[in-house]
Amino acid sequence: IGSSILRPCVTSLITQKASRENQGKVLGLTNSIMSLTQIMAPMLSGILIQHRLLNVWAWCGTLFSGAGFALMMRQKNVNRGEL
């Protein structure tokens, strides 16, 4: 989900900021780097999980995701006038 939101935004920003002559080079480099990170991230996270080095980070991510979800639901209720 994150990549499907991030890639169009990054592409748009790059096309706005890079000169016309360099847009192809910059977009190619950016897409290559994003593809490499998508290949390497599962391998790296698997190694970290196997050696129990990702437990704290996983719980932090879970906590922040839960807090974000709670805030989103609260805002929905505020907009409806239920709170």
XYZ file of C-alpha atoms in Angstrom, residues 43-55:
13
model
C 15.783 -10.367 3.166
C 17.073 -7.889 5.734
C 13.944 -8.053 7.857
C 14.033 -11.869 7.731
C 17.592 -11.867 9.052
C 16.672 -9.381 11.787
C 13.629 -11.411 12.822
C 15.612 -14.670 12.799
C 18.173 -13.184 15.191
C 15.444 -11.557 17.288
C 16.701 -8.057 16.510
C 13.430 -6.773 15.109
C 11.107 -7.486 18.029
